[in-house]
């Protein structure tokens, strides 16, 4: 049988789905996914457990993860990978050398990593920086933004089981605003 933690997290997500007016999924395949519409956007709330082994190339957040995801409009973001995370205080000294030019103070607050084919030049303008900063100020838990194959994901590592349906809805509302800003930049 699966460990207790692998059963506890899907049960919490079932409760959140009910709070958001959704029934829990009948399919218990991995990762555990609850579809939801917030405003004009379709989202997935995903629970996943990720680890890194000796032969793994995965280098993202690990452990029990809560992921809210929505597709970006069009297909321009489908070829890009961007990771955005707030800087943890002890990390701020290390990133001083890796700054992306732009709005004052933004570089000291966020780490942005672009892999693969870079997004169009100047996608990270002042309006986009402001949208990113507002997103992170408006979410109840620390996490990372990932853009992968046109999918805008916000990934929260454990502990996240204290979030209720309304808190997760606020995350998706903030994410919807950020997705609209990204749609305009591509």
N, CA, C and O of each residue as an XYZ file, in Angstrom:
744
protein
N       0.825     -1.205      0.000
C       0.000      0.000      0.000
C       0.861      1.258      0.000
O       2.009      1.251      0.444
N       0.269      2.340     -0.513
C       0.996      3.602     -0.541
C       1.188      4.138      0.873
O       0.365      3.871      1.749
N       2.274      4.897      1.112
C       2.479      5.479      2.433
C       1.323      6.411      2.801
O       0.602      6.904      1.933
N       1.165      6.638      4.100
C       0.081      7.469      4.611
C       0.078      8.857      3.972
O      -0.986      9.379      3.641
N       1.262      9.465      3.791
C       1.331     10.812      3.220
C       0.789     10.836      1.793
O       0.240     11.848      1.359
N       0.941      9.719      1.053
C       0.426      9.656     -0.312
C      -1.095      9.516     -0.337
O      -1.716      9.743     -1.375
N      -1.695      9.149      0.783
C      -3.157      9.083      0.878
C      -3.718     10.363      1.486
O      -4.816     10.792      1.130
N      -2.969     10.975      2.402
C      -3.430     12.181      3.091
C      -3.603     13.349      2.123
O      -4.610     14.054      2.185
N      -2.654     13.558      1.247
C      -2.701     14.705      0.352
C      -3.856     14.623     -0.648
O      -4.543     15.626     -0.845
N      -4.105     13.466     -1.295
C      -5.281     13.392     -2.168
C      -6.591     13.606     -1.406
O      -7.526     14.200     -1.943
N      -6.668     13.129     -0.164
C      -7.889     13.365      0.634
C      -8.083     14.856      0.872
O      -9.205     15.360      0.811
N      -6.985     15.562      1.143
C      -7.088     17.016      1.334
C      -7.561     17.678      0.036
O      -8.404     18.574      0.064
N      -7.017     17.234     -1.092
C      -7.425     17.792     -2.376
C      -8.890     17.469     -2.678
O      -9.579     18.289     -3.285
N      -9.377     16.306     -2.276
C     -10.805     15.984     -2.405
C     -11.651     17.006     -1.644
O     -12.658     17.495     -2.157
N     -11.238     17.321     -0.428
C     -11.963     18.292      0.401
C     -11.945     19.673     -0.257
O     -12.968     20.358     -0.291
N     -10.793     20.080     -0.775
C     -10.676     21.371     -1.458
C     -11.577     21.399     -2.692
O     -12.250     22.398     -2.944
N     -11.593     20.315     -3.457
C     -12.440     20.249     -4.656
C     -13.907     20.453     -4.275
O     -14.626     21.192     -4.947
N     -14.348     19.805     -3.206
C     -15.740     19.975     -2.761
C     -15.998     21.425     -2.344
O     -17.059     21.973     -2.641
N     -15.034     22.049     -1.657
C     -15.179     23.452     -1.252
C     -15.287     24.373     -2.465
O     -15.904     25.435     -2.388
N     -14.688     23.968     -3.578
C     -14.716     24.770     -4.797
C     -15.872     24.375     -5.718
O     -15.947     24.839     -6.855
N     -16.769     23.521     -5.229
C     -17.940     23.139     -6.004
C     -17.690     22.033     -7.013
O     -18.512     21.815     -7.904
N     -16.579     21.336     -6.893
C     -16.237     20.234     -7.796
C     -16.321     18.927     -7.016
O     -16.071     18.889     -5.811
N     -16.669     17.881     -7.708
C     -16.560     16.565     -7.098
C     -15.132     16.082     -7.219
O     -14.418     16.484     -8.138
N     -14.704     15.231     -6.312
C     -13.354     14.681     -6.456
C     -13.279     13.830     -7.717
O     -14.281     13.237     -8.116
N     -12.132     13.759     -8.342
C     -12.017     12.956     -9.560
C     -12.277     11.483     -9.275
O     -11.903     10.962     -8.224
N     -12.911     10.837    -10.209
C     -13.166      9.400    -10.052
C     -11.947      8.594    -10.460
O     -11.787      7.448    -10.040
N     -11.090      9.184    -11.274
C      -9.875      8.532    -11.719
C      -8.755      8.856    -10.734
O      -8.464     10.030    -10.504
N      -8.134      7.856    -10.160
C      -7.072      8.068     -9.170
C      -5.682      7.852     -9.753
O      -4.764      7.440     -9.044
N      -5.530      8.131    -11.047
C      -4.214      7.986    -11.655
C      -3.303      9.110    -11.185
O      -3.761     10.116    -10.643
N      -2.015      8.923    -11.401
C      -1.001      9.864    -10.938
C      -0.573     10.732    -12.089
O      -0.430     10.190    -13.185
N      -0.352     12.025    -11.959
C      -0.638     12.821    -10.771
C      -2.145     13.005    -10.586
O      -2.927     12.869    -11.527
N      -2.522     13.312     -9.372
C      -3.909     13.497     -8.983
C      -4.355     14.873     -9.470
O      -3.730     15.873     -9.117
N      -5.426     14.950    -10.277
C      -5.810     16.203    -10.944
C      -7.278     16.522    -10.695
O      -8.144     15.652    -10.798
N      -7.545     17.791    -10.364
C      -8.909     18.308    -10.239
C      -9.043     19.448    -11.247
O      -8.350     20.457    -11.117
N      -9.929     19.313    -12.263
C     -10.141     20.410    -13.218
C     -11.091     21.452    -12.616
O     -11.977     21.119    -11.829
N     -10.890     22.710    -12.998
C     -11.698     23.795    -12.447
C     -11.632     24.988    -13.386
O     -10.614     25.210    -14.042
N     -12.707     25.753    -13.455
C     -12.707     26.987    -14.230
C     -12.794     28.161    -13.266
O     -13.659     28.199    -12.392
N     -11.896     29.109    -13.434
C     -11.900     30.336    -12.633
C     -11.933     31.491    -13.617
O     -11.002     31.688    -14.398
N     -13.023     32.256    -13.568
C     -13.186     33.334    -14.531
C     -13.277     32.743    -15.927
O     -14.103     31.869    -16.189
N     -12.432     33.219    -16.809
C     -12.415     32.757    -18.199
C     -11.394     31.651    -18.446
O     -11.264     31.175    -19.573
N     -10.672     31.238    -17.412
C      -9.576     30.286    -17.599
C      -9.897     28.923    -17.018
O     -10.536     28.803    -15.973
N      -9.439     27.903    -17.721
C      -9.538     26.532    -17.228
C      -8.242     26.213    -16.496
O      -7.147     26.463    -17.001
N      -8.385     25.663    -15.314
C      -7.240     25.306    -14.471
C      -7.260     23.826    -14.163
O      -8.277     23.148    -14.306
N      -6.117     23.350    -13.738
C      -5.995     22.059    -13.105
C      -5.304     22.290    -11.770
O      -4.296     22.992    -11.689
N      -5.859     21.693    -10.735
C      -5.168     21.644     -9.444
C      -4.586     20.242     -9.389
O      -5.315     19.252     -9.451
N      -3.271     20.169     -9.274
C      -2.593     18.871     -9.316
C      -1.870     18.616     -7.996
O      -1.267     19.516     -7.412
N      -1.947     17.378     -7.550
C      -1.090     16.932     -6.464
C      -0.115     15.948     -7.083
O      -0.517     15.015     -7.778
N       1.160     16.159     -6.828
C       2.170     15.260     -7.366
C       3.255     15.067     -6.317
O       3.474     15.924     -5.460
N       3.914     13.951     -6.400
C       5.059     13.671     -5.543
C       6.256     13.486     -6.454
O       6.283     12.573     -7.280
N       7.253     14.359     -6.303
C       8.418     14.315     -7.181
C       9.697     14.150     -6.368
O       9.890     14.773     -5.324
N      10.554     13.290     -6.886
C      11.872     13.080     -6.279
C      12.904     13.051     -7.389
O      12.576     13.014     -8.575
N      14.128     13.069     -6.983
C      15.223     13.000     -7.943
C      16.099     11.827     -7.571
O      16.536     11.706     -6.426
N      16.358     10.959     -8.537
C      17.207      9.790     -8.294
C      18.524      9.930     -9.025
O      18.817     10.967     -9.619
N      19.291      8.901     -8.975
C      20.625      8.898     -9.574
C      20.584      9.151    -11.080
O      21.494      9.787    -11.611
N      19.561      8.676    -11.779
C      19.496      8.811    -13.231
C      18.425      9.802    -13.675
O      18.000      9.793    -14.831
N      17.998     10.648    -12.757
C      16.929     11.601    -13.062
C      17.513     12.931    -13.521
O      18.550     13.370    -13.024
N      16.844     13.559    -14.465
C      17.267     14.892    -14.901
C      16.382     15.982    -14.289
O      16.578     17.166    -14.564
N      15.408     15.586    -13.458
C      14.504     16.551    -12.834
C      15.278     17.406    -11.830
O      16.048     16.886    -11.022
N      15.065     18.730    -11.890
C      15.787     19.628    -10.988
C      14.882     20.682    -10.359
O      15.347     21.750     -9.960
N      13.613     20.383    -10.273
C      12.661     21.332     -9.718
C      12.322     21.030     -8.276
O      13.013     20.259     -7.609
N      11.233     21.653     -7.790
C      10.786     21.400     -6.418
C      10.496     19.910     -6.209
O      10.009     19.229     -7.112
N      10.798     19.423     -5.023
C      10.612     18.010     -4.733
C       9.707     17.827     -3.534
O       9.466     18.756     -2.763
N       9.216     16.619     -3.396
C       8.332     16.274     -2.291
C       6.882     16.314     -2.729
O       6.565     16.162     -3.908
N       6.010     16.521     -1.759
C       4.575     16.592     -2.004
C       4.254     17.992     -2.527
O       4.413     18.974     -1.801
N       3.808     18.090     -3.767
C       3.614     19.384     -4.425
C       2.146     19.613     -4.755
O       1.444     18.703     -5.195
N       1.696     20.835     -4.537
C       0.392     21.285     -5.001
C       0.665     22.241     -6.153
O       1.404     23.213     -6.003
N       0.062     21.956     -7.302
C       0.342     22.719     -8.518
C      -0.975     23.237     -9.072
O      -1.911     22.467     -9.286
N      -1.048     24.542     -9.306
C      -2.169     25.104    -10.046
C      -1.637     25.435    -11.430
O      -0.574     26.041    -11.563
N      -2.378     25.035    -12.464
C      -1.866     25.181    -13.832
C      -2.972     25.635    -14.766
O      -4.126     25.224    -14.636
N      -2.596     26.502    -15.721
C      -3.500     26.939    -16.777
C      -2.689     27.122    -18.057
O      -1.519     27.501    -18.014
N      -3.320     26.851    -19.189
C      -2.661     27.028    -20.483
C      -2.632     28.505    -20.840
O      -3.615     29.220    -20.644
N      -1.516     28.950    -21.357
C      -1.412     30.304    -21.871
C      -2.041     30.355    -23.252
O      -2.100     29.344    -23.952
N      -2.513     31.540    -23.647
C      -3.180     31.686    -24.937
C      -2.208     31.583    -26.097
O      -1.018     31.866    -25.953
N      -2.720     31.179    -27.238
C      -1.885     31.067    -28.431
C      -0.872     29.946    -28.292
O      -0.996     29.077    -27.429
N       0.134     29.982    -29.158
C       1.162     28.940    -29.080
C       2.560     29.516    -28.907
O       3.543     28.782    -29.009
N       2.666     30.804    -28.649
C       3.992     31.422    -28.558
C       4.792     30.952    -27.354
O       6.019     30.881    -27.432
N       4.145     30.632    -26.250
C       4.868     30.171    -25.074
C       5.136     28.675    -25.114
O       5.773     28.143    -24.205
N       4.669     27.992    -26.136
C       4.802     26.531    -26.165
C       6.248     26.062    -26.326
O       6.550     24.904    -26.038
N       7.131     26.924    -26.772
C       8.520     26.518    -27.014
C       9.490     27.025    -25.952
O      10.700     26.856    -26.100
N       8.984     27.644    -24.885
C       9.867     28.274    -23.907
C       9.717     27.646    -22.525
O       8.660     27.129    -22.166
N      10.791     27.707    -21.774
C      10.786     27.301    -20.377
C      11.312     28.460    -19.554
O      12.409     28.964    -19.794
N      10.518     28.876    -18.583
C      10.924     29.947    -17.686
C      10.554     29.524    -16.272
O       9.439     29.063    -16.030
N      11.487     29.681    -15.339
C      11.241     29.437    -13.915
C      11.404     30.767    -13.201
O      12.362     31.499    -13.453
N      10.471     31.083    -12.311
C      10.541     32.329    -11.540
C      10.276     31.980    -10.087
O       9.274     31.343     -9.762
N      11.181     32.403     -9.217
C      10.953     32.180     -7.785
C      11.453     33.364     -6.987
O      12.413     34.032     -7.373
N      10.794     33.614     -5.874
C      11.277     34.691     -5.010
C      12.605     34.286     -4.377
O      12.865     33.106     -4.144
N      13.414     35.261     -4.113
C      14.721     35.030     -3.503
C      14.551     34.826     -2.009
O      13.893     35.614     -1.329
N      15.153     33.758     -1.512
C      15.239     33.541     -0.080
C      16.391     34.416      0.393
O      17.404     34.524     -0.299
N      16.260     35.035      1.544
C      17.219     36.045      2.006
C      18.682     35.630      1.851
O      19.496     36.417      1.369
N      19.028     34.405      2.253
C      20.438     34.003      2.172
C      20.910     33.871      0.721
O      22.110     33.917      0.449
N      19.969     33.709     -0.201
C      20.329     33.567     -1.607
C      20.619     34.901     -2.279
O      21.279     34.940     -3.318
N      20.135     35.996     -1.697
C      20.256     37.282     -2.372
C      21.711     37.669     -2.638
O      21.993     38.357     -3.620
N      22.634     37.238     -1.784
C      24.044     37.549     -2.036
C      24.578     36.776     -3.236
O      25.448     37.273     -3.952
N      24.074     35.577     -3.463
C      24.575     34.742     -4.548
C      24.112     35.197     -5.924
O      24.803     34.953     -6.913
N      22.951     35.858     -6.010
C      22.425     36.202     -7.326
C      22.867     37.567     -7.813
O      22.513     37.972     -8.921
N      23.621     38.270     -7.020
C      24.056     39.593     -7.434
C      24.738     39.612     -8.789
O      24.673     40.615     -9.499
N      25.396     38.514     -9.159
C      26.112     38.439    -10.434
C      25.222     38.022    -11.590
O      25.641     38.158    -12.739
N      24.005     37.517    -11.347
C      23.151     36.965    -12.399
C      21.921     37.824    -12.641
O      20.823     37.289    -12.797
N      22.072     39.103    -12.676
C      20.920     39.986    -12.808
C      20.468     40.132    -14.246
O      21.277     40.222    -15.170
N      19.148     40.152    -14.413
C      18.551     40.491    -15.695
C      18.215     41.972    -15.604
O      17.518     42.378    -14.674
N      18.685     42.793    -16.536
C      18.464     44.227    -16.420
C      16.982     44.567    -16.341
O      16.152     43.927    -16.986
N      16.662     45.577    -15.547
C      15.260     45.977    -15.483
C      14.917     46.821    -14.290
O      15.757     47.548    -13.760
N      13.685     46.722    -13.873
C      13.134     47.573    -12.821
C      13.956     47.472    -11.548
O      14.398     46.394    -11.152
N      14.143     48.593    -10.935
C      14.922     48.683     -9.696
C      14.321     47.771     -8.625
O      13.115     47.794     -8.379
N      15.162     46.988     -8.009
C      14.735     46.131     -6.922
C      14.185     44.786     -7.357
O      14.156     43.864     -6.542
N      13.753     44.629     -8.583
C      13.177     43.365     -9.038
C      14.215     42.260     -8.993
O      13.937     41.161     -8.514
N      15.410     42.545     -9.490
C      16.458     41.535     -9.569
C      16.876     41.005     -8.205
O      17.297     39.854     -8.093
N      16.767     41.822     -7.177
C      17.154     41.361     -5.849
C      16.034     40.575     -5.175
O      16.254     39.968     -4.126
N      14.847     40.575     -5.754
C      13.702     39.882     -5.144
C      13.337     38.582     -5.843
O      12.679     37.731     -5.244
N      13.753     38.404     -7.115
C      13.330     37.232     -7.888
C      14.482     36.648     -8.682
O      15.365     37.366     -9.150
N      14.455     35.322     -8.824
C      15.400     34.623     -9.681
C      14.601     34.124    -10.880
O      13.575     33.461    -10.725
N      15.080     34.448    -12.063
C      14.422     34.009    -13.291
C      15.422     33.184    -14.089
O      16.529     33.633    -14.387
N      15.008     31.976    -14.426
C      15.858     31.096    -15.218
C      15.121     30.768    -16.506
O      13.960     30.358    -16.486
N      15.807     30.953    -17.620
C      15.240     30.654    -18.926
C      16.036     29.513    -19.539
O      17.253     29.610    -19.699
N      15.342     28.427    -19.884
C      15.975     27.267    -20.502
C      15.484     27.128    -21.932
O      14.427     27.641    -22.300
N      16.259     26.438    -22.712
C      15.832     26.155    -24.081
C      15.764     27.411    -24.916
O      16.548     28.341    -24.724
N      14.838     27.437    -25.833
C      14.651     28.576    -26.717
C      14.196     29.781    -25.892
O      13.153     29.715    -25.242
N      14.960     30.888    -25.903
C      14.569     32.026    -25.063
C      13.293     32.693    -25.586
O      13.048     32.719    -26.792
N      12.486     33.231    -24.667
C      11.309     33.993    -25.095
C      11.745     35.223    -25.883
O      12.921     35.588    -25.895
N      10.793     35.843    -26.528
C      11.132     37.016    -27.328
C      11.868     38.044    -26.464
O      11.652     38.142    -25.256
N      12.727     38.790    -27.114
C      13.498     39.812    -26.428
C      12.550     40.830    -25.796
O      11.526     41.189    -26.377
N      12.898     41.272    -24.635
C      12.146     42.279    -23.871
C      10.779     41.800    -23.393
O       9.908     42.628    -23.127
N      10.561     40.483    -23.275
C       9.305     40.006    -22.709
C       9.182     40.416    -21.257
O       8.083     40.616    -20.741
N      10.340     40.540    -20.599
C      10.355     40.886    -19.177
C      10.479     42.404    -19.023
O      11.470     42.909    -18.495
N       9.460     43.112    -19.492
C       9.470     44.568    -19.380
C       8.957     44.984    -17.989
O       8.643     44.131    -17.158
N       8.879     46.279    -17.750
C       8.462     46.755    -16.430
C       7.051     46.311    -16.065
O       6.788     45.989    -14.906
N       6.138     46.289    -17.036
C       4.769     45.840    -16.757
C       4.752     44.363    -16.354
O       4.011     43.970    -15.453
N       5.572     43.548    -17.027
C       5.631     42.122    -16.687
C       6.262     41.928    -15.311
O       5.801     41.095    -14.530
N       7.303     42.685    -15.013
C       7.928     42.603    -13.686
C       6.920     42.953    -12.594
O       6.870     42.302    -11.550
N       6.123     43.980    -12.845
C       5.106     44.383    -11.871
C       4.058     43.280    -11.703
O       3.629     43.005    -10.583
N       3.645     42.649    -12.801
C       2.670     41.555    -12.724
C       3.226     40.379    -11.922
O       2.500     39.766    -11.139
N       4.490     40.064    -12.109
C       5.128     38.976    -11.354
C       5.178     39.329     -9.868
O       4.828     38.508     -9.020
N       5.612     40.545     -9.556
C       5.695     40.976     -8.160
C       4.310     40.946     -7.499
O       4.178     40.485     -6.365
N       3.293     41.428     -8.193
C       1.938     41.420     -7.639
C       1.442     40.001     -7.418
O       0.770     39.728     -6.423
N       1.764     39.099     -8.327
C       1.357     37.703     -8.150
C       1.924     37.154     -6.847
O       1.186     36.616     -6.021
N       3.228     37.290     -6.664
C       3.846     36.719     -5.471
C       3.386     37.412     -4.190
O       3.347     36.784     -3.132
N       3.043     38.680     -4.271
C       2.518     39.373     -3.089
C       1.110     38.907     -2.745
O       0.694     39.005     -1.590
N       0.367     38.398     -3.736
C      -1.029     38.036     -3.524
C      -1.297     36.582     -3.196
O      -2.435     36.226     -2.888
N      -0.276     35.725     -3.252
C      -0.508     34.307     -2.979
C      -0.193     33.989     -1.516
O       0.709     34.584     -0.928
N      -0.945     33.043     -0.929
C      -0.787     32.761      0.501
C       0.407     31.891      0.857
O       0.778     31.818      2.028
N       1.014     31.235     -0.113
C       2.159     30.351      0.148
C       3.290     30.677     -0.809
O       3.063     31.107     -1.940
N       4.505     30.467     -0.342
C       5.650     30.618     -1.221
C       5.659     29.467     -2.215
O       5.270     28.344     -1.891
N       6.102     29.759     -3.409
C       6.178     28.739     -4.442
C       6.978     29.243     -5.617
O       7.615     30.294     -5.545
N       6.944     28.493     -6.695
C       7.661     28.839     -7.918
C       6.693     28.874     -9.083
O       5.717     28.126     -9.130
N       6.985     29.754    -10.015
C       6.252     29.787    -11.275
C       7.082     29.017    -12.288
O       8.292     29.212    -12.400
N       6.408     28.135    -13.027
C       7.033     27.438    -14.140
C       6.195     27.680    -15.370
O       4.967     27.609    -15.322
N       6.856     27.965    -16.465
C       6.194     27.977    -17.768
C       6.827     26.844    -18.554
O       8.027     26.852    -18.827
N       6.002     25.865    -18.914
C       6.470     24.686    -19.640
C       5.458     24.367    -20.727
O       4.284     24.142    -20.430
N       5.889     24.345    -21.971
C       5.057     23.969    -23.106
C       3.719     24.710    -23.102
O       2.667     24.124    -23.357
N       3.782     26.008    -22.805
C       2.588     26.838    -22.810
C       1.724     26.705    -21.574
O       0.635     27.276    -21.519
N       2.185     25.965    -20.586
C       1.446     25.728    -19.344
C       2.048     26.609    -18.252
O       3.231     26.481    -17.938
N       1.241     27.504    -17.668
C       1.685     28.346    -16.556
C       1.345     27.627    -15.261
O       0.173     27.427    -14.941
N       2.373     27.242    -14.521
C       2.192     26.481    -13.286
C       2.698     27.282    -12.095
O       3.716     27.970    -12.175
N       1.971     27.180    -10.995
C       2.464     27.681     -9.719
C       2.606     26.466     -8.828
O       1.630     25.762     -8.565
N       3.827     26.216     -8.362
C       4.154     24.995     -7.633
C       4.464     25.341     -6.181
O       5.386     26.102     -5.887
N       3.670     24.762     -5.281
C       3.859     24.977     -3.847
C       4.336     23.670     -3.216
O       3.717     22.620     -3.389
N       5.433     23.752     -2.491
C       5.941     22.584     -1.777
C       5.231     22.474     -0.435
O       4.655     23.440      0.065
N       5.287     21.279      0.131
C       4.684     21.062      1.434
C       5.391     21.940      2.461
O       6.611     22.082      2.376
N       4.697     22.532      3.418
C       3.319     22.264      3.802
C       2.327     23.152      3.055
O       2.488     24.371      3.014
N       1.317     22.547      2.473
C       0.245     23.290      1.818
C      -1.127     22.786      2.221
O      -2.141     23.312      1.762
N      -1.170     21.778      3.070
C      -2.457     21.209      3.436
C      -3.274     22.105      4.354
O      -4.401     21.759      4.707
N      -2.727     23.248      4.745
C      -3.524     24.194      5.524
C      -4.327     25.135      4.623
O      -5.119     25.936      5.120
N      -4.130     25.047      3.309
C      -4.887     25.874      2.379
C      -6.276     25.292      2.179
O      -6.438     24.088      1.976
N      -7.273     26.159      2.238
C      -8.631     25.699      1.953
C      -9.002     26.089      0.527
O      -8.192     26.668     -0.197
N     -10.221     25.771      0.130
C     -10.664     26.042     -1.226
C     -10.594     27.508     -1.602
O     -10.209     27.839     -2.723
N     -10.962     28.401     -0.678
C     -10.940     29.829     -0.992
C      -9.511     30.338     -1.194
O      -9.272     31.172     -2.067
N      -8.563     29.846     -0.399
C      -7.161     30.253     -0.581
C      -6.638     29.781     -1.932
O      -5.918     30.516     -2.607
N      -6.990     28.574     -2.330
C      -6.536     28.065     -3.624
C      -7.226     28.814     -4.759
O      -6.613     29.049     -5.800
N      -8.486     29.191     -4.578
C      -9.168     30.012     -5.581
C      -8.456     31.357     -5.742
O      -8.306     31.842     -6.863
N      -8.014     31.969     -4.629
C      -7.272     33.240     -4.714
C      -5.973     33.059     -5.492
O      -5.594     33.933     -6.273
N      -5.288     31.934     -5.288
C      -4.069     31.651     -6.057
C      -4.407     31.634     -7.544
O      -3.706     32.251     -8.348
N      -5.467     30.938     -7.910
C      -5.823     30.818     -9.327
C      -6.300     32.158     -9.899
O      -6.059     32.441    -11.072
N      -6.964     32.976     -9.100
C      -7.359     34.310     -9.570
C      -6.129     35.161     -9.850
O      -6.060     35.846    -10.870
N      -5.152     35.116     -8.936
C      -3.894     35.840     -9.152
C      -3.155     35.283    -10.373
O      -2.588     36.036    -11.165
N      -3.172     33.965    -10.512
C      -2.497     33.314    -11.627
C      -3.168     33.672    -12.949
O      -2.491     33.777    -13.972
N      -4.471     33.860    -12.944
C      -5.189     34.247    -14.135
C      -4.740     35.630    -14.614
O      -4.560     35.849    -15.812
N      -4.563     36.555    -13.676
C      -4.079     37.895    -14.003
C      -2.665     37.811    -14.593
O      -2.356     38.478    -15.580
N      -1.817     36.988    -13.980
C      -0.450     36.814    -14.496
C      -0.462     36.171    -15.878
O       0.316     36.564    -16.747
N      -1.334     35.189    -16.092
C      -1.439     34.535    -17.393
C      -1.867     35.539    -18.466
O      -1.355     35.507    -19.585
N      -2.801     36.426    -18.127
C      -3.215     37.461    -19.087
C      -2.037     38.352    -19.448
O      -1.862     38.706    -20.614
N      -1.222     38.720    -18.453
C      -0.038     39.565    -18.720
C       0.958     38.815    -19.603
O       1.537     39.403    -20.516
N       1.161     37.538    -19.344
C       2.074     36.746    -20.186
C       1.536     36.596    -21.599
O       2.303     36.634    -22.561
N       0.232     36.428    -21.736
C      -0.374     36.331    -23.069
C      -0.099     37.601    -23.881
O       0.090     37.535    -25.096
N      -0.077     38.749    -23.214
C       0.167     40.008    -23.916
C       1.627     40.170    -24.335
O       1.919     40.888    -25.291
N       2.542     39.513    -23.630
C       3.964     39.694    -23.934
C       4.465     38.783    -25.030
O       5.461     39.104    -25.680
N       3.823     37.680    -25.256
C       4.340     36.683    -26.207
C       4.170     37.128    -27.638
O       4.552     36.405    -28.558
